């Protein structure tokens, strides 16, 4: 094994050791050819001398190297130095999910959903490339400073086409292993879905679903016992979220989510309910319900049977668990929620904000084994908004806001005042400002909570810190399937012409736009030098949209672009959220919100 006195391995300069795990040592290094920071994982001597392990590492590492995805750590190279294998990866700044949970800071429910949805996105991509991770756990989920979650450590990953890992091999972390993994059976992506379900259960309840005094006893419970109902440990978890978690933890792989993308789709529905404040987007759900009702009238009285017609290939049954039947088309939208599930989601969303206050006590001593940083993640220090206190006669009638340097734009409670510092903001009636944001070019934005003391003084003074203007290399990968050309803009200026992928360099913090008008793509991504010298993004995949309406003389519009008169059938459109508008001459205009998922058909009915 390499010792700490080594200063170079291959073309990489060793800068410092940043971690040690069971399989080897992790170094921070520099690529002397490309002048970029890298992480170098050097295998231990015992591992390198094991011919079987050596062969498995290189064969399956090649499979991991194919995974170029925003939610998977990027692998640059596999090689040997003095017969010692090593792997070179992107160097990530942040910390593992396991470490994040140990600090006691509560994870809010939207954060939890976002992490697991990103985890599923990385898993889905890996599975499509024929790679099964087999060791999904908090220690192998890396949280970058920009909010991106990345899946780490494909050291025991198995290629679906590989025969190196024999049936009967049991590898992984016991608490997160699927029943079929424990049994040494052939695995597919559904095994990783089970592990992701364990992670979600743990994040929501603060406990693992299967606990015992020894690893063997834990594995016996996973195989033989049913997990304690999530809502017994966390009664305020939305029922739809508890149902999705239980679905991922089914013992039988055939009863589980068929794909990680299906699991993510149901979690996305819960997240949308939280974002809307009182339930799922009503226009979308109404259209889904009406479409299911139309199918019910056509096929019979069973709405569950009508819903199952929308089940995608692979037999996904969704939260409701309706039995799938053969879909009528290649692409199908995720299973439509029935009325009962809709009510559950809406009611659950109303009570969600009340429970997510206490941080779960996570006990995970596993270490991250790929691409960590020696630098701690920058944590947000902004406290929650102050409670609203009505203005009284004792308060000044205006708030004077100054900044050093002056000339910063003033945003109050999310509303642009169109004023720059120094300026006075009127305090109108009984309302009081709660949050002030100051922005100025070449300086970091600053958010300030307006306290009672500030209101009584009538003055707020803020010092702005200079922005980091270091160059950042930006890579934008093509959509995972169905790639298409798109351009990159800085504001309204095109900085990279239309292509299926982009490689460019920008200076300082930037909000870039990915745009492809033909597919309605206009997506913003943020590049921040504080998050590292490299930024990786991926264009969204394409879905299809069908718009149905009895108002056949109205024009269908999306993002100001006319699609013509209905019906609009199978229009390719980039994944994301959109507003569909009907512009009518003799009828009131109508609109509905729709969420497009990659490789899925979305049907919107507007009446």
GROMACS .gro file of C-alpha atoms in nm, residues 28-446:
model
  419
   28UNK     CA    1  -0.693   1.501  -0.226
   29UNK     CA    2  -0.480   1.552  -0.532
   30UNK     CA    3  -0.423   1.759  -0.843
   31UNK     CA    4  -0.426   1.648  -1.204
   32UNK     CA    5  -0.100   1.800  -1.329
   33UNK     CA    6  -0.209   1.776  -1.694
   34UNK     CA    7  -0.559   1.925  -1.670
   35UNK     CA    8  -0.486   2.135  -1.358
   36UNK     CA    9  -0.793   2.024  -1.167
   37UNK     CA   10  -0.856   1.905  -0.815
   38UNK     CA   11  -0.931   1.533  -0.784
   39UNK     CA   12  -0.995   1.265  -0.523
   40UNK     CA   13  -0.766   0.960  -0.540
   41UNK     CA   14  -0.875   0.639  -0.374
   42UNK     CA   15  -0.586   0.395  -0.328
   43UNK     CA   16  -0.678   0.034  -0.252
   44UNK     CA   17  -0.527  -0.135   0.050
   45UNK     CA   18  -0.253  -0.391   0.012
   46UNK     CA   19  -0.475  -0.684   0.113
   47UNK     CA   20  -0.731  -0.588  -0.149
   48UNK     CA   21  -0.468  -0.545  -0.419
   49UNK     CA   22  -0.314  -0.888  -0.350
   50UNK     CA   23  -0.648  -1.070  -0.377
   51UNK     CA   24  -0.665  -1.174  -0.743
   52UNK     CA   25  -1.041  -1.230  -0.736
   53UNK     CA   26  -1.105  -0.894  -0.573
   54UNK     CA   27  -0.855  -0.730  -0.806
   55UNK     CA   28  -1.035  -0.867  -1.112
   56UNK     CA   29  -1.377  -0.774  -0.977
   57UNK     CA   30  -1.263  -0.421  -0.900
   58UNK     CA   31  -1.140  -0.350  -1.252
   59UNK     CA   32  -1.427  -0.515  -1.438
   60UNK     CA   33  -1.699  -0.355  -1.233
   61UNK     CA   34  -1.514  -0.024  -1.200
   62UNK     CA   35  -1.532   0.005  -1.576
   63UNK     CA   36  -1.909  -0.019  -1.548
   64UNK     CA   37  -1.914   0.257  -1.286
   65UNK     CA   38  -1.700   0.478  -1.510
   66UNK     CA   39  -1.984   0.488  -1.764
   67UNK     CA   40  -2.208   0.668  -1.517
   68UNK     CA   41  -2.188   1.034  -1.615
   69UNK     CA   42  -2.479   1.176  -1.417
   70UNK     CA   43  -2.530   1.474  -1.190
   71UNK     CA   44  -2.631   1.249  -0.898
   72UNK     CA   45  -2.344   1.002  -0.934
   73UNK     CA   46  -1.982   1.078  -0.846
   74UNK     CA   47  -1.779   1.118  -1.166
   75UNK     CA   48  -1.496   0.871  -1.215
   76UNK     CA   49  -1.204   0.993  -1.425
   77UNK     CA   50  -0.957   0.705  -1.431
   78UNK     CA   51  -0.865   0.357  -1.304
   79UNK     CA   52  -0.500   0.258  -1.300
   80UNK     CA   53  -0.219   0.092  -1.102
   81UNK     CA   54   0.091   0.227  -0.933
   82UNK     CA   55   0.350  -0.029  -0.826
   83UNK     CA   56   0.081  -0.300  -0.862
   84UNK     CA   57  -0.152  -0.107  -0.632
   85UNK     CA   58  -0.489  -0.018  -0.790
   86UNK     CA   59  -0.623   0.333  -0.753
   87UNK     CA   60  -0.925   0.523  -0.875
   88UNK     CA   61  -0.943   0.895  -0.960
   89UNK     CA   62  -1.272   1.081  -0.911
   90UNK     CA   63  -1.409   1.431  -0.893
   91UNK     CA   64  -1.330   1.603  -0.564
   92UNK     CA   65  -1.650   1.701  -0.386
   93UNK     CA   66  -1.695   1.965  -0.119
   94UNK     CA   67  -1.961   1.893   0.137
   95UNK     CA   68  -2.025   1.593   0.359
   96UNK     CA   69  -2.202   1.260   0.365
   97UNK     CA   70  -2.566   1.226   0.462
   98UNK     CA   71  -2.454   1.020   0.760
   99UNK     CA   72  -2.235   1.306   0.885
  100UNK     CA   73  -2.508   1.560   0.812
  101UNK     CA   74  -2.749   1.371   1.034
  102UNK     CA   75  -2.506   1.333   1.322
  103UNK     CA   76  -2.468   1.707   1.379
  104UNK     CA   77  -2.820   1.729   1.523
  105UNK     CA   78  -2.946   1.991   1.281
  106UNK     CA   79  -3.299   1.893   1.177
  107UNK     CA   80  -3.364   1.787   0.821
  108UNK     CA   81  -3.687   1.939   0.701
  109UNK     CA   82  -3.930   1.717   0.515
  110UNK     CA   83  -3.877   1.892   0.177
  111UNK     CA   84  -3.501   1.843   0.220
  112UNK     CA   85  -3.549   1.474   0.292
  113UNK     CA   86  -3.768   1.429  -0.013
  114UNK     CA   87  -3.523   1.620  -0.232
  115UNK     CA   88  -3.230   1.404  -0.119
  116UNK     CA   89  -3.409   1.075  -0.180
  117UNK     CA   90  -3.553   1.191  -0.513
  118UNK     CA   91  -3.200   1.281  -0.628
  119UNK     CA   92  -3.074   0.947  -0.496
  120UNK     CA   93  -3.338   0.770  -0.705
  121UNK     CA   94  -3.238   0.974  -1.010
  122UNK     CA   95  -2.879   0.855  -0.977
  123UNK     CA   96  -2.990   0.496  -0.919
  124UNK     CA   97  -3.226   0.504  -1.217
  125UNK     CA   98  -2.943   0.617  -1.444
  126UNK     CA   99  -2.708   0.350  -1.307
  127UNK     CA  100  -2.970   0.080  -1.355
  128UNK     CA  101  -3.032   0.186  -1.714
  129UNK     CA  102  -2.659   0.149  -1.772
  130UNK     CA  103  -2.674  -0.202  -1.625
  131UNK     CA  104  -2.503  -0.119  -1.293
  132UNK     CA  105  -2.648  -0.217  -0.953
  133UNK     CA  106  -2.495  -0.031  -0.658
  134UNK     CA  107  -2.566  -0.284  -0.377
  135UNK     CA  108  -2.446  -0.058  -0.094
  136UNK     CA  109  -2.690   0.234  -0.076
  137UNK     CA  110  -2.671   0.393   0.270
  138UNK     CA  111  -2.632   0.742   0.425
  139UNK     CA  112  -2.254   0.704   0.430
  140UNK     CA  113  -2.252   0.663   0.051
  141UNK     CA  114  -2.476   0.961  -0.022
  142UNK     CA  115  -2.279   1.285  -0.054
  143UNK     CA  116  -2.443   1.624  -0.002
  144UNK     CA  117  -2.266   1.892  -0.203
  145UNK     CA  118  -2.270   2.255  -0.099
  146UNK     CA  119  -2.502   2.348  -0.385
  147UNK     CA  120  -2.769   2.104  -0.264
  148UNK     CA  121  -2.683   1.827  -0.509
  149UNK     CA  122  -2.690   1.473  -0.370
  150UNK     CA  123  -2.441   1.230  -0.525
  151UNK     CA  124  -2.420   0.855  -0.496
  152UNK     CA  125  -2.071   0.739  -0.397
  153UNK     CA  126  -1.867   0.423  -0.374
  154UNK     CA  127  -1.943   0.180  -0.652
  155UNK     CA  128  -1.667  -0.039  -0.506
  156UNK     CA  129  -1.899  -0.339  -0.472
  157UNK     CA  130  -2.131  -0.242  -0.755
  158UNK     CA  131  -2.228  -0.519  -0.994
  159UNK     CA  132  -2.275  -0.491  -1.366
  160UNK     CA  133  -2.595  -0.661  -1.473
  161UNK     CA  134  -2.393  -0.833  -1.745
  162UNK     CA  135  -2.106  -0.927  -1.515
  163UNK     CA  136  -2.045  -1.286  -1.410
  164UNK     CA  137  -1.758  -1.201  -1.176
  165UNK     CA  138  -1.984  -1.165  -0.873
  166UNK     CA  139  -2.136  -1.509  -0.833
  167UNK     CA  140  -2.480  -1.588  -0.700
  168UNK     CA  141  -2.433  -1.661  -0.331
  169UNK     CA  142  -2.197  -1.368  -0.270
  170UNK     CA  143  -2.332  -1.144   0.007
  171UNK     CA  144  -2.182  -0.795   0.007
  172UNK     CA  145  -2.316  -0.469   0.146
  173UNK     CA  146  -2.418  -0.305   0.474
  174UNK     CA  147  -2.656  -0.537   0.664
  175UNK     CA  148  -2.912  -0.277   0.775
  176UNK     CA  149  -2.967  -0.160   0.417
  177UNK     CA  150  -2.955  -0.491   0.229
  178UNK     CA  151  -3.259  -0.627   0.047
  179UNK     CA  152  -3.396  -0.974   0.127
  180UNK     CA  153  -3.277  -1.107  -0.208
  181UNK     CA  154  -2.930  -0.960  -0.149
  182UNK     CA  155  -2.910  -1.133   0.189
  183UNK     CA  156  -3.022  -1.458   0.025
  184UNK     CA  157  -2.743  -1.435  -0.230
  185UNK     CA  158  -2.990  -1.438  -0.519
  186UNK     CA  159  -2.954  -1.263  -0.854
  187UNK     CA  160  -3.009  -0.890  -0.814
  188UNK     CA  161  -3.152  -0.614  -1.026
  189UNK     CA  162  -3.230  -0.247  -0.965
  190UNK     CA  163  -3.516  -0.331  -0.730
  191UNK     CA  164  -3.262  -0.431  -0.467
  192UNK     CA  165  -3.126  -0.075  -0.464
  193UNK     CA  166  -3.485   0.054  -0.445
  194UNK     CA  167  -3.528  -0.144  -0.121
  195UNK     CA  168  -3.209   0.012   0.019
  196UNK     CA  169  -3.332   0.360  -0.078
  197UNK     CA  170  -3.655   0.281   0.106
  198UNK     CA  171  -3.455   0.194   0.418
  199UNK     CA  172  -3.273   0.528   0.393
  200UNK     CA  173  -3.602   0.717   0.360
  201UNK     CA  174  -3.758   0.526   0.653
  202UNK     CA  175  -3.456   0.615   0.865
  203UNK     CA  176  -3.466   0.983   0.769
  204UNK     CA  177  -3.837   1.007   0.850
  205UNK     CA  178  -3.841   0.814   1.178
  206UNK     CA  179  -3.488   0.848   1.314
  207UNK     CA  180  -3.460   0.467   1.328
  208UNK     CA  181  -3.381   0.190   1.086
  209UNK     CA  182  -3.676  -0.031   0.992
  210UNK     CA  183  -3.494  -0.344   1.105
  211UNK     CA  184  -3.286  -0.327   1.424
  212UNK     CA  185  -3.120  -0.598   1.630
  213UNK     CA  186  -2.812  -0.666   1.844
  214UNK     CA  187  -2.599  -0.818   1.568
  215UNK     CA  188  -2.566  -0.795   1.190
  216UNK     CA  189  -2.686  -1.154   1.156
  217UNK     CA  190  -2.998  -1.081   1.360
  218UNK     CA  191  -3.063  -0.770   1.152
  219UNK     CA  192  -3.047  -0.973   0.832
  220UNK     CA  193  -3.282  -1.235   0.977
  221UNK     CA  194  -3.535  -0.962   1.054
  222UNK     CA  195  -3.508  -0.818   0.704
  223UNK     CA  196  -3.585  -1.158   0.554
  224UNK     CA  197  -3.852  -1.275   0.799
  225UNK     CA  198  -4.021  -0.976   0.962
  226UNK     CA  199  -4.223  -0.678   0.847
  227UNK     CA  200  -4.093  -0.333   0.936
  228UNK     CA  201  -4.279  -0.151   1.208
  229UNK     CA  202  -4.535   0.082   1.046
  230UNK     CA  203  -4.366   0.415   0.984
  231UNK     CA  204  -4.656   0.614   1.127
  232UNK     CA  205  -4.617   0.442   1.465
  233UNK     CA  206  -4.272   0.601   1.498
  234UNK     CA  207  -4.359   0.927   1.321
  235UNK     CA  208  -4.738   0.971   1.341
  236UNK     CA  209  -4.739   1.296   1.145
  237UNK     CA  210  -4.572   1.158   0.834
  238UNK     CA  211  -4.814   1.214   0.543
  239UNK     CA  212  -5.000   0.886   0.473
  240UNK     CA  213  -4.904   0.894   0.105
  241UNK     CA  214  -4.536   0.921   0.200
  242UNK     CA  215  -4.569   0.634   0.447
  243UNK     CA  216  -4.738   0.426   0.175
  244UNK     CA  217  -4.460   0.500  -0.075
  245UNK     CA  218  -4.196   0.402   0.183
  246UNK     CA  219  -4.377   0.075   0.258
  247UNK     CA  220  -4.403   0.002  -0.114
  248UNK     CA  221  -4.026   0.038  -0.151
  249UNK     CA  222  -3.974  -0.201   0.144
  250UNK     CA  223  -4.181  -0.488   0.007
  251UNK     CA  224  -4.007  -0.823   0.067
  252UNK     CA  225  -4.097  -0.956  -0.276
  253UNK     CA  226  -3.915  -0.765  -0.553
  254UNK     CA  227  -4.217  -0.816  -0.779
  255UNK     CA  228  -4.434  -0.628  -0.528
  256UNK     CA  229  -4.184  -0.344  -0.497
  257UNK     CA  230  -4.140  -0.042  -0.723
  258UNK     CA  231  -4.016  -0.176  -1.055
  259UNK     CA  232  -3.782   0.121  -1.106
  260UNK     CA  233  -3.616   0.386  -0.894
  261UNK     CA  234  -3.786   0.642  -1.119
  262UNK     CA  235  -4.127   0.512  -1.009
  263UNK     CA  236  -4.032   0.555  -0.644
  264UNK     CA  237  -3.910   0.909  -0.719
  265UNK     CA  238  -4.233   0.991  -0.904
  266UNK     CA  239  -4.447   0.914  -0.599
  267UNK     CA  240  -4.212   1.113  -0.374
  268UNK     CA  241  -4.235   1.400  -0.620
  269UNK     CA  242  -4.614   1.399  -0.581
  270UNK     CA  243  -4.574   1.441  -0.206
  271UNK     CA  244  -4.321   1.719  -0.256
  272UNK     CA  245  -4.555   1.900  -0.493
  273UNK     CA  246  -4.825   1.879  -0.228
  274UNK     CA  247  -4.591   2.048   0.021
  275UNK     CA  248  -4.489   2.318  -0.225
  276UNK     CA  249  -4.849   2.404  -0.307
  277UNK     CA  250  -4.924   2.440   0.064
  278UNK     CA  251  -5.265   2.276   0.062
  279UNK     CA  252  -5.230   1.974  -0.160
  280UNK     CA  253  -5.126   1.870  -0.505
  281UNK     CA  254  -5.164   2.103  -0.798
  282UNK     CA  255  -5.541   2.100  -0.826
  283UNK     CA  256  -5.566   2.152  -1.201
  284UNK     CA  257  -5.332   1.859  -1.268
  285UNK     CA  258  -5.517   1.629  -1.030
  286UNK     CA  259  -5.855   1.738  -1.159
  287UNK     CA  260  -5.748   1.657  -1.514
  288UNK     CA  261  -5.616   1.318  -1.402
  289UNK     CA  262  -5.940   1.243  -1.220
  290UNK     CA  263  -6.152   1.348  -1.518
  291UNK     CA  264  -5.939   1.138  -1.752
  292UNK     CA  265  -5.982   0.835  -1.525
  293UNK     CA  266  -6.357   0.906  -1.516
  294UNK     CA  267  -6.368   0.916  -1.897
  295UNK     CA  268  -6.193   0.580  -1.908
  296UNK     CA  269  -6.432   0.443  -1.646
  297UNK     CA  270  -6.728   0.533  -1.864
  298UNK     CA  271  -6.561   0.369  -2.162
  299UNK     CA  272  -6.446   0.048  -1.994
  300UNK     CA  273  -6.674  -0.015  -1.698
  301UNK     CA  274  -6.748   0.087  -1.340
  302UNK     CA  275  -6.406   0.012  -1.189
  303UNK     CA  276  -6.200   0.330  -1.161
  304UNK     CA  277  -5.908   0.121  -1.037
  305UNK     CA  278  -5.921  -0.070  -1.362
  306UNK     CA  279  -5.931   0.254  -1.558
  307UNK     CA  280  -5.635   0.384  -1.363
  308UNK     CA  281  -5.436   0.071  -1.432
  309UNK     CA  282  -5.448   0.146  -1.804
  310UNK     CA  283  -5.202   0.425  -1.734
  311UNK     CA  284  -4.953   0.198  -1.562
  312UNK     CA  285  -4.612   0.222  -1.734
  313UNK     CA  286  -4.417  -0.071  -1.874
  314UNK     CA  287  -4.256  -0.272  -1.596
  315UNK     CA  288  -4.573  -0.311  -1.394
  316UNK     CA  289  -4.552  -0.012  -1.165
  317UNK     CA  290  -4.855  -0.007  -0.938
  318UNK     CA  291  -4.796   0.325  -0.766
  319UNK     CA  292  -4.904   0.415  -0.415
  320UNK     CA  293  -5.251   0.268  -0.461
  321UNK     CA  294  -5.116  -0.070  -0.560
  322UNK     CA  295  -5.366  -0.124  -0.841
  323UNK     CA  296  -5.282  -0.430  -1.049
  324UNK     CA  297  -5.122  -0.337  -1.382
  325UNK     CA  298  -5.247  -0.438  -1.723
  326UNK     CA  299  -5.080  -0.405  -2.059
  327UNK     CA  300  -5.041  -0.037  -2.152
  328UNK     CA  301  -5.182   0.076  -2.486
  329UNK     CA  302  -4.868   0.271  -2.582
  330UNK     CA  303  -4.491   0.255  -2.536
  331UNK     CA  304  -4.474   0.554  -2.302
  332UNK     CA  305  -4.722   0.588  -2.022
  333UNK     CA  306  -4.761   0.843  -1.748
  334UNK     CA  307  -4.705   0.719  -1.388
  335UNK     CA  308  -5.017   0.558  -1.247
  336UNK     CA  309  -5.293   0.811  -1.189
  337UNK     CA  310  -5.386   0.855  -0.825
  338UNK     CA  311  -5.742   0.758  -0.752
  339UNK     CA  312  -5.981   0.976  -0.557
  340UNK     CA  313  -5.893   0.811  -0.226
  341UNK     CA  314  -5.520   0.865  -0.276
  342UNK     CA  315  -5.589   1.224  -0.381
  343UNK     CA  316  -5.776   1.293  -0.057
  344UNK     CA  317  -5.495   1.131   0.141
  345UNK     CA  318  -5.232   1.351  -0.023
  346UNK     CA  319  -5.427   1.674   0.023
  347UNK     CA  320  -5.512   1.606   0.388
  348UNK     CA  321  -5.157   1.490   0.455
  349UNK     CA  322  -5.010   1.807   0.311
  350UNK     CA  323  -5.217   2.022   0.548
  351UNK     CA  324  -5.061   1.858   0.852
  352UNK     CA  325  -4.707   1.814   0.729
  353UNK     CA  326  -4.559   2.144   0.843
  354UNK     CA  327  -4.645   2.076   1.208
  355UNK     CA  328  -4.434   1.767   1.268
  356UNK     CA  329  -4.094   1.816   1.108
  357UNK     CA  330  -3.930   1.999   1.396
  358UNK     CA  331  -3.729   1.745   1.595
  359UNK     CA  332  -3.412   1.606   1.434
  360UNK     CA  333  -3.400   1.227   1.410
  361UNK     CA  334  -3.128   1.054   1.608
  362UNK     CA  335  -2.937   0.868   1.341
  363UNK     CA  336  -2.670   0.623   1.442
  364UNK     CA  337  -2.459   0.548   1.140
  365UNK     CA  338  -2.090   0.502   1.197
  366UNK     CA  339  -2.007   0.417   0.838
  367UNK     CA  340  -1.751   0.638   0.668
  368UNK     CA  341  -1.785   0.789   0.322
  369UNK     CA  342  -1.553   0.598   0.093
  370UNK     CA  343  -1.538   0.816  -0.216
  371UNK     CA  344  -1.477   1.177  -0.305
  372UNK     CA  345  -1.513   1.357   0.030
  373UNK     CA  346  -1.361   1.697   0.099
  374UNK     CA  347  -1.131   1.805   0.376
  375UNK     CA  348  -1.329   2.127   0.394
  376UNK     CA  349  -1.659   2.134   0.587
  377UNK     CA  350  -1.977   2.227   0.405
  378UNK     CA  351  -2.094   2.586   0.443
  379UNK     CA  352  -2.416   2.570   0.645
  380UNK     CA  353  -2.693   2.818   0.606
  381UNK     CA  354  -2.694   3.042   0.914
  382UNK     CA  355  -3.015   3.228   0.846
  383UNK     CA  356  -3.265   3.174   1.131
  384UNK     CA  357  -3.631   3.104   1.062
  385UNK     CA  358  -3.852   3.407   0.993
  386UNK     CA  359  -3.944   3.604   1.302
  387UNK     CA  360  -4.307   3.587   1.416
  388UNK     CA  361  -4.518   3.866   1.277
  389UNK     CA  362  -4.557   4.153   1.524
  390UNK     CA  363  -4.814   4.421   1.433
  391UNK     CA  364  -4.676   4.772   1.398
  392UNK     CA  365  -4.773   5.018   1.669
  393UNK     CA  366  -4.745   5.391   1.718
  394UNK     CA  367  -4.405   5.332   1.882
  395UNK     CA  368  -4.254   5.208   1.556
  396UNK     CA  369  -4.114   5.448   1.295
  397UNK     CA  370  -4.322   5.477   0.982
  398UNK     CA  371  -4.027   5.391   0.755
  399UNK     CA  372  -3.726   5.161   0.764
  400UNK     CA  373  -3.397   5.315   0.653
  401UNK     CA  374  -3.176   5.054   0.483
  402UNK     CA  375  -2.807   5.120   0.417
  403UNK     CA  376  -2.529   4.895   0.296
  404UNK     CA  377  -2.153   4.893   0.275
  405UNK     CA  378  -2.088   4.941  -0.012
  406UNK     CA  379  -2.403   5.130  -0.117
  407UNK     CA  380  -2.600   5.070  -0.436
  408UNK     CA  381  -2.746   4.730  -0.346
  409UNK     CA  382  -3.091   4.636  -0.477
  410UNK     CA  383  -3.348   4.597  -0.199
  411UNK     CA  384  -3.592   4.303  -0.198
  412UNK     CA  385  -3.845   4.288   0.086
  413UNK     CA  386  -4.030   3.962   0.155
  414UNK     CA  387  -3.955   3.846  -0.197
  415UNK     CA  388  -4.082   4.168  -0.359
  416UNK     CA  389  -3.846   4.389  -0.558
  417UNK     CA  390  -3.882   4.744  -0.423
  418UNK     CA  391  -3.696   4.890  -0.727
  419UNK     CA  392  -3.482   5.086  -0.481
  420UNK     CA  393  -3.111   5.071  -0.402
  421UNK     CA  394  -2.932   5.148  -0.079
  422UNK     CA  395  -2.940   5.388   0.093
  423UNK     CA  396  -3.320   5.411   0.083
  424UNK     CA  397  -3.627   5.426   0.304
  425UNK     CA  398  -3.893   5.157   0.287
  426UNK     CA  399  -4.238   5.274   0.404
  427UNK     CA  400  -4.396   5.068   0.682
  428UNK     CA  401  -4.756   5.048   0.569
  429UNK     CA  402  -5.049   5.003   0.808
  430UNK     CA  403  -5.010   4.714   1.049
  431UNK     CA  404  -4.781   4.517   0.819
  432UNK     CA  405  -4.413   4.478   0.895
  433UNK     CA  406  -4.131   4.348   0.675
  434UNK     CA  407  -3.998   4.010   0.781
  435UNK     CA  408  -3.703   3.946   0.550
  436UNK     CA  409  -3.477   4.182   0.354
  437UNK     CA  410  -3.245   4.066   0.076
  438UNK     CA  411  -2.971   4.291  -0.066
  439UNK     CA  412  -2.801   4.211  -0.397
  440UNK     CA  413  -2.518   4.388  -0.578
  441UNK     CA  414  -2.302   4.281  -0.869
  442UNK     CA  415  -1.964   4.142  -0.760
  443UNK     CA  416  -2.090   4.093  -0.403
  444UNK     CA  417  -2.255   3.800  -0.229
  445UNK     CA  418  -2.630   3.845  -0.173
  446UNK     CA  419  -2.725   3.899   0.190
   0.00000   0.00000   0.00000
